[in-house]
mmCIF file of C-alpha atoms and ligand atoms in Angstrom:
data_model
loop_
_atom_site.group_PDB
_atom_site.id
_atom_site.type_symbol
_atom_site.label_atom_id
_atom_site.label_comp_id
_atom_site.label_asym_id
_atom_site.label_seq_id
_atom_site.Cartn_x
_atom_site.Cartn_y
_atom_site.Cartn_z
ATOM 1 C CA UNK A 868 101.139 119.007 81.493
ATOM 2 C CA UNK A 869 99.172 118.612 78.303
ATOM 3 C CA UNK A 870 98.597 114.890 78.706
ATOM 4 C CA UNK A 871 97.272 115.213 82.218
ATOM 5 C CA UNK A 872 95.182 118.324 81.701
ATOM 6 C CA UNK A 873 91.991 116.593 82.773
ATOM 7 C CA UNK A 874 93.395 116.091 86.276
ATOM 8 C CA UNK A 875 93.457 119.784 86.872
ATOM 9 C CA UNK A 876 89.897 120.520 85.812
ATOM 10 C CA UNK A 877 88.182 120.134 89.164
ATOM 11 C CA UNK A 878 89.293 121.764 92.393
ATOM 12 C CA UNK A 879 89.548 118.401 94.159
ATOM 13 C CA UNK A 880 91.465 116.809 91.289
ATOM 14 C CA UNK A 881 93.838 119.720 91.138
ATOM 15 C CA UNK A 882 94.562 119.551 94.850
ATOM 16 C CA UNK A 883 95.292 115.848 94.663
ATOM 17 C CA UNK A 884 97.446 116.120 91.557
ATOM 18 C CA UNK A 885 99.448 118.928 93.161
ATOM 19 C CA UNK A 886 100.080 116.812 96.273
ATOM 20 C CA UNK A 887 101.353 113.976 94.098
ATOM 21 C CA UNK A 888 103.520 116.374 92.150
ATOM 22 C CA UNK A 889 105.062 117.880 95.256
ATOM 23 C CA UNK A 890 105.620 114.493 96.862
ATOM 24 C CA UNK A 891 107.096 112.955 93.741
ATOM 25 C CA UNK A 892 109.471 115.806 92.899
ATOM 26 C CA UNK A 893 112.618 113.793 93.610
ATOM 27 C CA UNK A 894 111.230 110.768 91.833
ATOM 28 C CA UNK A 895 110.414 112.785 88.742
ATOM 29 C CA UNK A 896 113.898 114.309 88.766
ATOM 30 C CA UNK A 897 115.443 110.834 88.818
ATOM 31 C CA UNK A 898 113.366 109.926 85.753
ATOM 32 C CA UNK A 899 115.074 112.530 83.597
ATOM 33 C CA UNK A 900 116.723 109.883 81.375
ATOM 34 C CA UNK A 901 113.413 108.195 80.770
ATOM 35 C CA UNK A 902 111.715 111.453 79.820
ATOM 36 C CA UNK A 903 114.543 112.505 77.526
ATOM 37 C CA UNK A 904 114.100 109.380 75.412
ATOM 38 C CA UNK A 905 110.743 110.513 74.109
ATOM 39 C CA UNK A 906 111.740 112.425 70.990
ATOM 40 C CA UNK A 907 110.567 112.207 67.399
ATOM 41 C CA UNK A 908 111.711 110.502 65.289
ATOM 42 C CA UNK A 909 112.642 107.839 67.813
ATOM 43 C CA UNK A 910 116.321 106.926 68.037
ATOM 44 C CA UNK A 911 117.475 103.459 66.852
ATOM 45 C CA UNK A 912 118.143 102.289 70.362
ATOM 46 C CA UNK A 913 114.903 103.724 71.773
ATOM 47 C CA UNK A 914 113.401 100.475 73.076
ATOM 48 C CA UNK A 915 116.647 99.184 74.576
ATOM 49 C CA UNK A 916 117.229 102.479 76.305
ATOM 50 C CA UNK A 917 113.638 102.597 77.450
ATOM 51 C CA UNK A 918 114.072 99.171 79.069
ATOM 52 C CA UNK A 919 117.215 100.384 80.828
ATOM 53 C CA UNK A 920 115.568 103.562 82.034
ATOM 54 C CA UNK A 921 112.578 101.616 83.340
ATOM 55 C CA UNK A 922 114.810 99.185 85.211
ATOM 56 C CA UNK A 923 116.680 102.133 86.723
ATOM 57 C CA UNK A 924 113.319 103.440 87.797
ATOM 58 C CA UNK A 925 112.742 100.207 89.761
ATOM 59 C CA UNK A 926 110.187 98.466 87.603
ATOM 60 C CA UNK A 927 112.202 95.242 87.650
ATOM 61 C CA UNK A 928 113.251 93.387 84.523
ATOM 62 C CA UNK A 929 109.975 91.642 83.646
ATOM 63 C CA UNK A 930 107.864 94.773 83.769
ATOM 64 C CA UNK A 931 110.462 96.765 81.836
ATOM 65 C CA UNK A 932 110.594 94.200 79.022
ATOM 66 C CA UNK A 933 106.883 93.753 78.833
ATOM 67 C CA UNK A 934 106.189 97.507 78.832
ATOM 68 C CA UNK A 935 108.723 98.061 76.091
ATOM 69 C CA UNK A 936 107.195 95.283 73.993
ATOM 70 C CA UNK A 937 103.691 96.621 74.560
ATOM 71 C CA UNK A 938 104.780 100.109 73.532
ATOM 72 C CA UNK A 939 106.340 98.789 70.324
ATOM 73 C CA UNK A 940 103.027 97.190 69.411
ATOM 74 C CA UNK A 941 101.032 100.267 70.358
ATOM 75 C CA UNK A 942 103.303 102.566 68.364
ATOM 76 C CA UNK A 943 102.847 100.397 65.280
ATOM 77 C CA UNK A 944 99.088 100.341 65.730
ATOM 78 C CA UNK A 945 98.544 103.998 66.535
ATOM 79 C CA UNK A 946 99.521 106.608 64.021
ATOM 80 C CA UNK A 947 102.491 107.919 65.895
ATOM 81 C CA UNK A 948 104.118 110.743 63.996
ATOM 82 C CA UNK A 949 105.341 113.224 66.574
ATOM 83 C CA UNK A 950 106.838 113.512 70.024
ATOM 84 C CA UNK A 951 103.411 114.422 71.331
ATOM 85 C CA UNK A 952 101.690 111.330 69.908
ATOM 86 C CA UNK A 953 104.552 109.097 71.094
ATOM 87 C CA UNK A 954 104.160 110.370 74.652
ATOM 88 C CA UNK A 955 100.392 110.073 74.390
ATOM 89 C CA UNK A 956 100.694 106.444 73.281
ATOM 90 C CA UNK A 957 102.943 105.663 76.247
ATOM 91 C CA UNK A 958 100.660 107.335 78.781
ATOM 92 C CA UNK A 959 97.560 105.667 77.275
ATOM 93 C CA UNK A 960 99.308 102.313 77.515
ATOM 94 C CA UNK A 961 100.145 102.874 81.171
ATOM 95 C CA UNK A 962 96.622 104.079 81.931
ATOM 96 C CA UNK A 963 94.905 101.106 80.364
ATOM 97 C CA UNK A 964 97.316 98.580 81.813
ATOM 98 C CA UNK A 965 97.315 99.771 85.391
ATOM 99 C CA UNK A 966 93.725 100.222 86.448
ATOM 100 C CA UNK A 967 93.049 100.419 90.187
ATOM 101 C CA UNK A 968 89.870 98.600 91.223
ATOM 102 C CA UNK A 969 87.803 100.444 93.794
ATOM 103 C CA UNK A 970 87.889 99.378 97.419
ATOM 104 C CA UNK A 971 85.419 96.626 98.401
ATOM 105 C CA UNK A 972 82.493 98.107 100.272
ATOM 106 C CA UNK A 973 83.186 97.795 103.976
ATOM 107 C CA UNK A 974 81.174 95.942 106.577
ATOM 108 C CA UNK A 975 79.491 97.849 109.403
ATOM 109 C CA UNK A 976 82.531 96.992 111.502
ATOM 110 C CA UNK A 977 85.368 97.109 109.024
ATOM 111 C CA UNK A 978 88.649 95.574 110.158
ATOM 112 C CA UNK A 979 91.950 96.723 108.664
ATOM 113 C CA UNK A 980 94.943 94.527 109.262
ATOM 114 C CA UNK A 981 98.159 96.482 108.642
ATOM 115 C CA UNK A 982 101.363 94.512 108.069
ATOM 116 C CA UNK A 983 104.935 95.029 106.942
ATOM 117 C CA UNK A 984 108.566 94.621 107.962
ATOM 118 C CA UNK A 985 110.006 96.934 110.588
ATOM 119 C CA UNK A 986 110.320 100.614 109.887
ATOM 120 C CA UNK A 987 108.270 100.761 106.670
ATOM 121 C CA UNK A 988 105.698 103.133 108.185
ATOM 122 C CA UNK A 989 102.883 100.914 109.496
ATOM 123 C CA UNK A 990 102.131 102.886 112.643
ATOM 124 C CA UNK A 991 102.389 106.239 110.877
ATOM 125 C CA UNK A 992 100.069 104.983 108.129
ATOM 126 C CA UNK A 993 97.545 103.867 110.749
ATOM 127 C CA UNK A 994 97.657 107.346 112.275
ATOM 128 C CA UNK A 995 97.101 108.929 108.874
ATOM 129 C CA UNK A 996 94.294 106.512 107.991
ATOM 130 C CA UNK A 997 92.599 107.107 111.351
ATOM 131 C CA UNK A 998 92.732 110.816 110.597
ATOM 132 C CA UNK A 999 91.165 110.353 107.145
ATOM 133 C CA UNK A 1000 88.390 108.128 108.444
ATOM 134 C CA UNK A 1001 87.652 110.500 111.318
ATOM 135 C CA UNK A 1002 87.518 113.418 108.907
ATOM 136 C CA UNK A 1003 85.060 111.423 106.807
ATOM 137 C CA UNK A 1004 82.841 111.100 109.865
ATOM 138 C CA UNK A 1005 83.552 107.519 110.976
ATOM 139 C CA UNK A 1006 84.184 106.232 114.460
ATOM 140 C CA UNK A 1007 87.644 104.681 114.593
ATOM 141 C CA UNK A 1008 89.580 102.418 116.949
ATOM 142 C CA UNK A 1009 93.258 101.515 116.701
ATOM 143 C CA UNK A 1010 94.499 98.306 118.291
ATOM 144 C CA UNK A 1011 98.113 97.878 119.380
ATOM 145 C CA UNK A 1012 98.973 94.449 117.983
ATOM 146 C CA UNK A 1013 102.696 95.163 118.160
ATOM 147 C CA UNK A 1014 103.427 94.112 121.709
ATOM 148 C CA UNK A 1015 106.985 93.116 120.894
ATOM 149 C CA UNK A 1016 108.917 96.298 120.259
ATOM 150 C CA UNK A 1017 109.470 98.521 123.254
ATOM 151 C CA UNK A 1018 107.560 101.768 122.840
ATOM 152 C CA UNK A 1019 105.370 100.556 119.970
ATOM 153 C CA UNK A 1020 102.174 100.758 122.028
ATOM 154 C CA UNK A 1021 103.031 104.243 123.290
ATOM 155 C CA UNK A 1022 103.703 105.413 119.717
ATOM 156 C CA UNK A 1023 100.280 104.222 118.583
ATOM 157 C CA UNK A 1024 98.632 105.810 121.610
ATOM 158 C CA UNK A 1025 100.079 109.177 120.622
ATOM 159 C CA UNK A 1026 98.552 108.840 117.161
ATOM 160 C CA UNK A 1027 95.229 107.879 118.727
ATOM 161 C CA UNK A 1028 95.304 111.008 120.863
ATOM 162 C CA UNK A 1029 96.273 113.230 117.954
ATOM 163 C CA UNK A 1030 93.471 111.922 115.793
ATOM 164 C CA UNK A 1031 90.916 111.589 118.582
ATOM 165 C CA UNK A 1032 90.146 107.930 117.980
ATOM 166 C CA UNK A 1033 89.646 105.035 120.396
ATOM 167 C CA UNK A 1034 92.668 103.057 121.457
ATOM 168 C CA UNK A 1035 93.031 99.498 122.728
ATOM 169 C CA UNK A 1036 96.225 97.956 124.094
ATOM 170 C CA UNK A 1037 97.531 95.591 126.741
ATOM 171 C CA UNK A 1038 100.922 95.497 128.403
ATOM 172 C CA UNK A 1039 104.115 95.085 126.409
ATOM 173 C CA UNK A 1040 104.824 91.405 125.829
ATOM 174 C CA UNK A 1041 101.123 90.417 125.876
ATOM 175 C CA UNK A 1042 99.937 87.844 123.335
ATOM 176 C CA UNK A 1043 99.115 89.986 120.256
ATOM 177 C CA UNK A 1044 96.225 87.729 119.245
ATOM 178 C CA UNK A 1045 94.522 88.196 122.580
ATOM 179 C CA UNK A 1046 94.982 91.962 122.319
ATOM 180 C CA UNK A 1047 93.338 91.860 118.907
ATOM 181 C CA UNK A 1048 90.435 89.685 120.006
ATOM 182 C CA UNK A 1049 89.647 91.750 123.072
ATOM 183 C CA UNK A 1050 90.091 94.989 121.131
ATOM 184 C CA UNK A 1051 87.593 93.810 118.536
ATOM 185 C CA UNK A 1052 85.072 92.927 121.252
ATOM 186 C CA UNK A 1053 85.457 96.370 122.705
ATOM 187 C CA UNK A 1054 85.017 97.938 119.266
ATOM 188 C CA UNK A 1055 81.826 95.979 118.715
ATOM 189 C CA UNK A 1056 80.431 96.952 122.108
ATOM 190 C CA UNK A 1057 81.127 100.600 121.333
ATOM 191 C CA UNK A 1058 79.669 100.516 117.824
ATOM 192 C CA UNK A 1059 82.979 101.419 116.161
ATOM 193 C CA UNK A 1060 82.930 101.503 112.350
ATOM 194 C CA UNK A 1061 86.608 101.214 111.446
ATOM 195 C CA UNK A 1062 89.221 99.224 113.302
ATOM 196 C CA UNK A 1063 92.894 99.540 112.419
ATOM 197 C CA UNK A 1064 95.196 96.835 113.761
ATOM 198 C CA UNK A 1065 98.890 97.628 114.116
ATOM 199 C CA UNK A 1066 101.230 94.629 113.945
ATOM 200 C CA UNK A 1067 104.867 93.981 114.714
ATOM 201 C CA UNK A 1068 107.463 94.373 111.993
ATOM 202 C CA UNK A 1069 110.034 92.286 113.755
ATOM 203 C CA UNK A 1070 109.898 89.332 116.146
ATOM 204 C CA UNK A 1071 112.658 86.942 117.206
ATOM 205 C CA UNK A 1072 112.893 85.759 113.608
ATOM 206 C CA UNK A 1073 111.009 85.909 110.335
ATOM 207 C CA UNK A 1074 109.298 82.555 110.800
ATOM 208 C CA UNK A 1075 108.067 83.710 114.178
ATOM 209 C CA UNK A 1076 106.655 86.869 112.639
ATOM 210 C CA UNK A 1077 104.749 84.968 109.990
ATOM 211 C CA UNK A 1078 103.360 82.450 112.484
ATOM 212 C CA UNK A 1079 102.177 85.245 114.722
ATOM 213 C CA UNK A 1080 100.497 87.066 111.810
ATOM 214 C CA UNK A 1081 98.824 83.870 110.711
ATOM 215 C CA UNK A 1082 97.499 83.361 114.238
ATOM 216 C CA UNK A 1083 96.213 86.934 114.408
ATOM 217 C CA UNK A 1084 94.386 86.613 111.093
ATOM 218 C CA UNK A 1085 92.759 83.391 112.304
ATOM 219 C CA UNK A 1086 91.691 85.065 115.550
ATOM 220 C CA UNK A 1087 90.129 87.921 113.610
ATOM 221 C CA UNK A 1088 88.275 85.403 111.418
ATOM 222 C CA UNK A 1089 86.989 83.629 114.484
ATOM 223 C CA UNK A 1090 85.597 86.939 115.651
ATOM 224 C CA UNK A 1091 83.997 87.695 112.292
ATOM 225 C CA UNK A 1092 84.344 85.318 109.308
ATOM 226 C CA UNK A 1093 84.370 88.110 106.727
ATOM 227 C CA UNK A 1094 87.190 89.936 108.553
ATOM 228 C CA UNK A 1095 89.890 91.153 108.282
ATOM 229 C CA UNK A 1096 88.275 92.996 105.374
ATOM 230 C CA UNK A 1097 91.364 94.978 104.460
ATOM 231 C CA UNK A 1098 94.630 93.040 104.563
ATOM 232 C CA UNK A 1099 97.150 95.647 103.636
ATOM 233 C CA UNK A 1100 100.901 95.436 103.300
ATOM 234 C CA UNK A 1101 102.904 98.580 103.914
ATOM 235 C CA UNK A 1102 105.957 98.886 101.675
ATOM 236 C CA UNK A 1103 108.701 101.483 101.859
ATOM 237 C CA UNK A 1104 109.008 102.699 98.273
ATOM 238 C CA UNK A 1105 112.671 103.620 98.731
ATOM 239 C CA UNK A 1106 113.604 99.951 99.141
ATOM 240 C CA UNK A 1107 112.637 99.395 95.527
ATOM 241 C CA UNK A 1108 112.550 95.836 94.256
ATOM 242 C CA UNK A 1109 113.128 94.500 97.775
ATOM 243 C CA UNK A 1110 109.475 95.255 98.293
ATOM 244 C CA UNK A 1111 108.603 92.543 95.783
ATOM 245 C CA UNK A 1112 110.164 89.868 97.992
ATOM 246 C CA UNK A 1113 108.285 91.230 101.010
ATOM 247 C CA UNK A 1114 104.995 91.186 99.118
ATOM 248 C CA UNK A 1115 105.541 87.543 98.155
ATOM 249 C CA UNK A 1116 106.047 86.437 101.756
ATOM 250 C CA UNK A 1117 103.180 88.423 103.282
ATOM 251 C CA UNK A 1118 100.802 87.501 100.471
ATOM 252 C CA UNK A 1119 101.280 83.841 101.309
ATOM 253 C CA UNK A 1120 100.287 84.338 104.924
ATOM 254 C CA UNK A 1121 97.591 86.973 104.679
ATOM 255 C CA UNK A 1122 96.115 86.876 101.160
ATOM 256 C CA UNK A 1123 96.736 90.605 100.707
ATOM 257 C CA UNK A 1124 94.095 92.782 99.088
ATOM 258 C CA UNK A 1125 95.895 96.100 99.261
ATOM 259 C CA UNK A 1126 99.233 97.800 99.433
ATOM 260 C CA UNK A 1127 100.213 101.111 100.976
ATOM 261 C CA UNK A 1128 103.358 102.520 99.457
ATOM 262 C CA UNK A 1129 105.111 104.901 101.853
ATOM 263 C CA UNK A 1130 107.982 107.377 101.603
ATOM 264 C CA UNK A 1131 107.321 108.225 97.980
ATOM 265 C CA UNK A 1132 108.389 111.738 98.890
ATOM 266 C CA UNK A 1133 111.918 110.427 99.452
ATOM 267 C CA UNK A 1134 114.389 109.206 96.890
ATOM 268 C CA UNK A 1135 112.127 106.410 95.629
ATOM 269 C CA UNK A 1136 112.366 105.704 91.905
ATOM 270 C CA UNK A 1137 108.707 104.760 91.867
ATOM 271 C CA UNK A 1138 108.695 102.024 89.233
ATOM 272 C CA UNK A 1139 107.767 99.488 91.898
ATOM 273 C CA UNK A 1140 104.146 100.581 91.501
ATOM 274 C CA UNK A 1141 104.051 98.958 88.069
ATOM 275 C CA UNK A 1142 105.910 95.792 89.011
ATOM 276 C CA UNK A 1143 103.533 95.217 91.931
ATOM 277 C CA UNK A 1144 100.556 95.482 89.597
ATOM 278 C CA UNK A 1145 102.168 93.151 87.079
ATOM 279 C CA UNK A 1146 103.392 90.519 89.515
ATOM 280 C CA UNK A 1147 100.597 90.282 92.067
ATOM 281 C CA UNK A 1148 97.585 92.199 90.807
ATOM 282 C CA UNK A 1149 97.255 93.584 94.346
ATOM 283 C CA UNK A 1150 95.927 97.124 94.131
ATOM 284 C CA UNK A 1151 97.809 99.985 95.704
ATOM 285 C CA UNK A 1152 95.315 101.677 98.030
ATOM 286 C CA UNK A 1153 97.227 104.622 99.445
ATOM 287 C CA UNK A 1154 100.555 106.353 99.053
ATOM 288 C CA UNK A 1155 102.557 108.115 101.752
ATOM 289 C CA UNK A 1156 103.897 111.431 100.533
ATOM 290 C CA UNK A 1157 105.400 112.794 103.755
ATOM 291 C CA UNK A 1158 105.498 112.390 107.520
ATOM 292 C CA UNK A 1159 102.582 114.628 108.478
ATOM 293 C CA UNK A 1160 99.032 113.546 109.292
ATOM 294 C CA UNK A 1161 97.684 114.798 105.956
ATOM 295 C CA UNK A 1162 100.412 113.187 103.852
ATOM 296 C CA UNK A 1163 98.481 110.110 102.813
ATOM 297 C CA UNK A 1164 96.591 110.116 99.535
ATOM 298 C CA UNK A 1165 94.323 107.481 98.067
ATOM 299 C CA UNK A 1166 96.031 106.010 95.053
ATOM 300 C CA UNK A 1167 95.172 107.492 91.708
ATOM 301 C CA UNK A 1168 97.066 106.215 88.685
ATOM 302 C CA UNK A 1169 96.652 109.353 86.613
ATOM 303 C CA UNK A 1170 97.951 111.612 89.361
ATOM 304 C CA UNK A 1171 100.723 109.130 89.950
ATOM 305 C CA UNK A 1172 101.748 109.008 86.302
ATOM 306 C CA UNK A 1173 101.714 112.785 86.121
ATOM 307 C CA UNK A 1174 103.940 112.994 89.211
ATOM 308 C CA UNK A 1175 106.191 110.139 88.157
ATOM 309 C CA UNK A 1176 106.815 111.434 84.661
ATOM 310 C CA UNK A 1177 107.063 115.017 85.839
ATOM 311 C CA UNK A 1178 105.524 118.264 84.763
ATOM 312 C CA UNK A 1179 107.432 118.567 81.515
ATOM 313 C CA UNK A 1180 106.366 115.250 79.992
HETATM 314 N N1 GTP B 1053 109.064 110.792 104.425
HETATM 315 C C1 GTP B 1053 108.191 109.901 104.857
HETATM 316 N N2 GTP B 1053 108.402 109.258 106.021
HETATM 317 C C2 GTP B 1053 107.500 108.355 106.429
HETATM 318 C C3 GTP B 1053 106.345 108.037 105.680
HETATM 319 N N3 GTP B 1053 105.652 107.090 106.347
HETATM 320 C C4 GTP B 1053 106.366 106.845 107.483
HETATM 321 N N4 GTP B 1053 107.480 107.578 107.541
HETATM 322 C C5 GTP B 1053 108.534 107.597 108.584
HETATM 323 O O1 GTP B 1053 109.118 106.309 108.696
HETATM 324 C C6 GTP B 1053 109.550 106.064 110.030
HETATM 325 C C7 GTP B 1053 109.032 104.724 110.534
HETATM 326 O O2 GTP B 1053 107.636 104.816 110.648
HETATM 327 P P1 GTP B 1053 106.774 103.857 111.592
HETATM 328 O O3 GTP B 1053 105.359 104.209 111.333
HETATM 329 O O4 GTP B 1053 107.251 103.904 112.976
HETATM 330 O O5 GTP B 1053 107.120 102.456 110.948
HETATM 331 P P2 GTP B 1053 106.641 101.007 111.444
HETATM 332 O O6 GTP B 1053 106.487 100.172 110.226
HETATM 333 O O7 GTP B 1053 105.471 101.116 112.330
HETATM 334 O O8 GTP B 1053 107.930 100.537 112.254
HETATM 335 P P3 GTP B 1053 108.032 99.334 113.343
HETATM 336 O O9 GTP B 1053 106.892 99.503 114.280
HETATM 337 O O10 GTP B 1053 109.362 99.560 113.986
HETATM 338 O O11 GTP B 1053 108.011 98.065 112.588
HETATM 339 C C8 GTP B 1053 109.072 107.260 110.844
HETATM 340 O O12 GTP B 1053 110.138 108.153 111.018
HETATM 341 C C9 GTP B 1053 107.991 107.890 109.965
HETATM 342 O O13 GTP B 1053 107.846 109.274 110.169
HETATM 343 C C10 GTP B 1053 106.150 108.735 104.407
HETATM 344 O O14 GTP B 1053 105.193 108.517 103.663
HETATM 345 N N5 GTP B 1053 107.096 109.642 104.071
HETATM 346 MG MG1 MG B 1054 105.138 100.433 114.251
#
């Protein structure tokens, strides 16, 4: 853990880093080939094998090639003369390349619009976020914008009850945009600080889904021109590079300003984090590291790198 020592210096940092480590255990194990490449002197095929290992870790081709090229340059520039300095150069490169900008300061009524294809973890993420915001002392309302799937409203209501936040919904099949508009009015009347809008992951077809999202975003803007402040896409990390295609489509409709990467505790390879940064420059805001209420952590690249590369790097 030499390279990530600084993470463990404060109690809070240590706790966070440990959560990442635990959650990313499987991911780190699947990166064994990548880790094993870092020896000194480097083998002749080091960069080719690095590219392969990165692709296997789900970074996609472009990110793998560009990281490998950047490392070659950095190794030439830095005085690399040992396994330790080689690893250090790689971690420094990753740190400086993937910097997460801080979240824009929220409005007094901050609207979060949570999107994603079906089953990625939108509703669960909303429950976890509501919990975090409540714990931080905010008043929170969740709005059931998924009126399409049977049981979706009930599922969100359960999260609302568990977290003790306000809940707004209409009957199944109601127009989601009207639910959102009325929910926002209610939130304003009640002086709510954070509103989390759940949306459908599946409608009759994909075009339908996008049209509906577009309409909802416009309705939110009509309510408050600066909203929705947070337009976040939820991606299931285990689907790997498929997530890139999803990000492209949702970005077009909603001008995303954040990503929540869920199920990182599963068999995800984890390289998608880097390809998202490279391709879209959309910051990852939170990561899901389990199914429980507490298993959502704000994204921290250093903790992530430490978890991704594993304890022995
Ligand atoms: N292991 C793990 N499971 C998760 C995580 N986030 C969500 N899940 C699980 O993923 C499944 C789907 O979660 P939902 O929150 O219902 O997903 P959704 O995107 O709202 O699904 P639809 O409403 O059907 O579109 C549930 O079984 C969750 O417990 C995570 O970070 N880790
Ligand atoms: Mg849902």
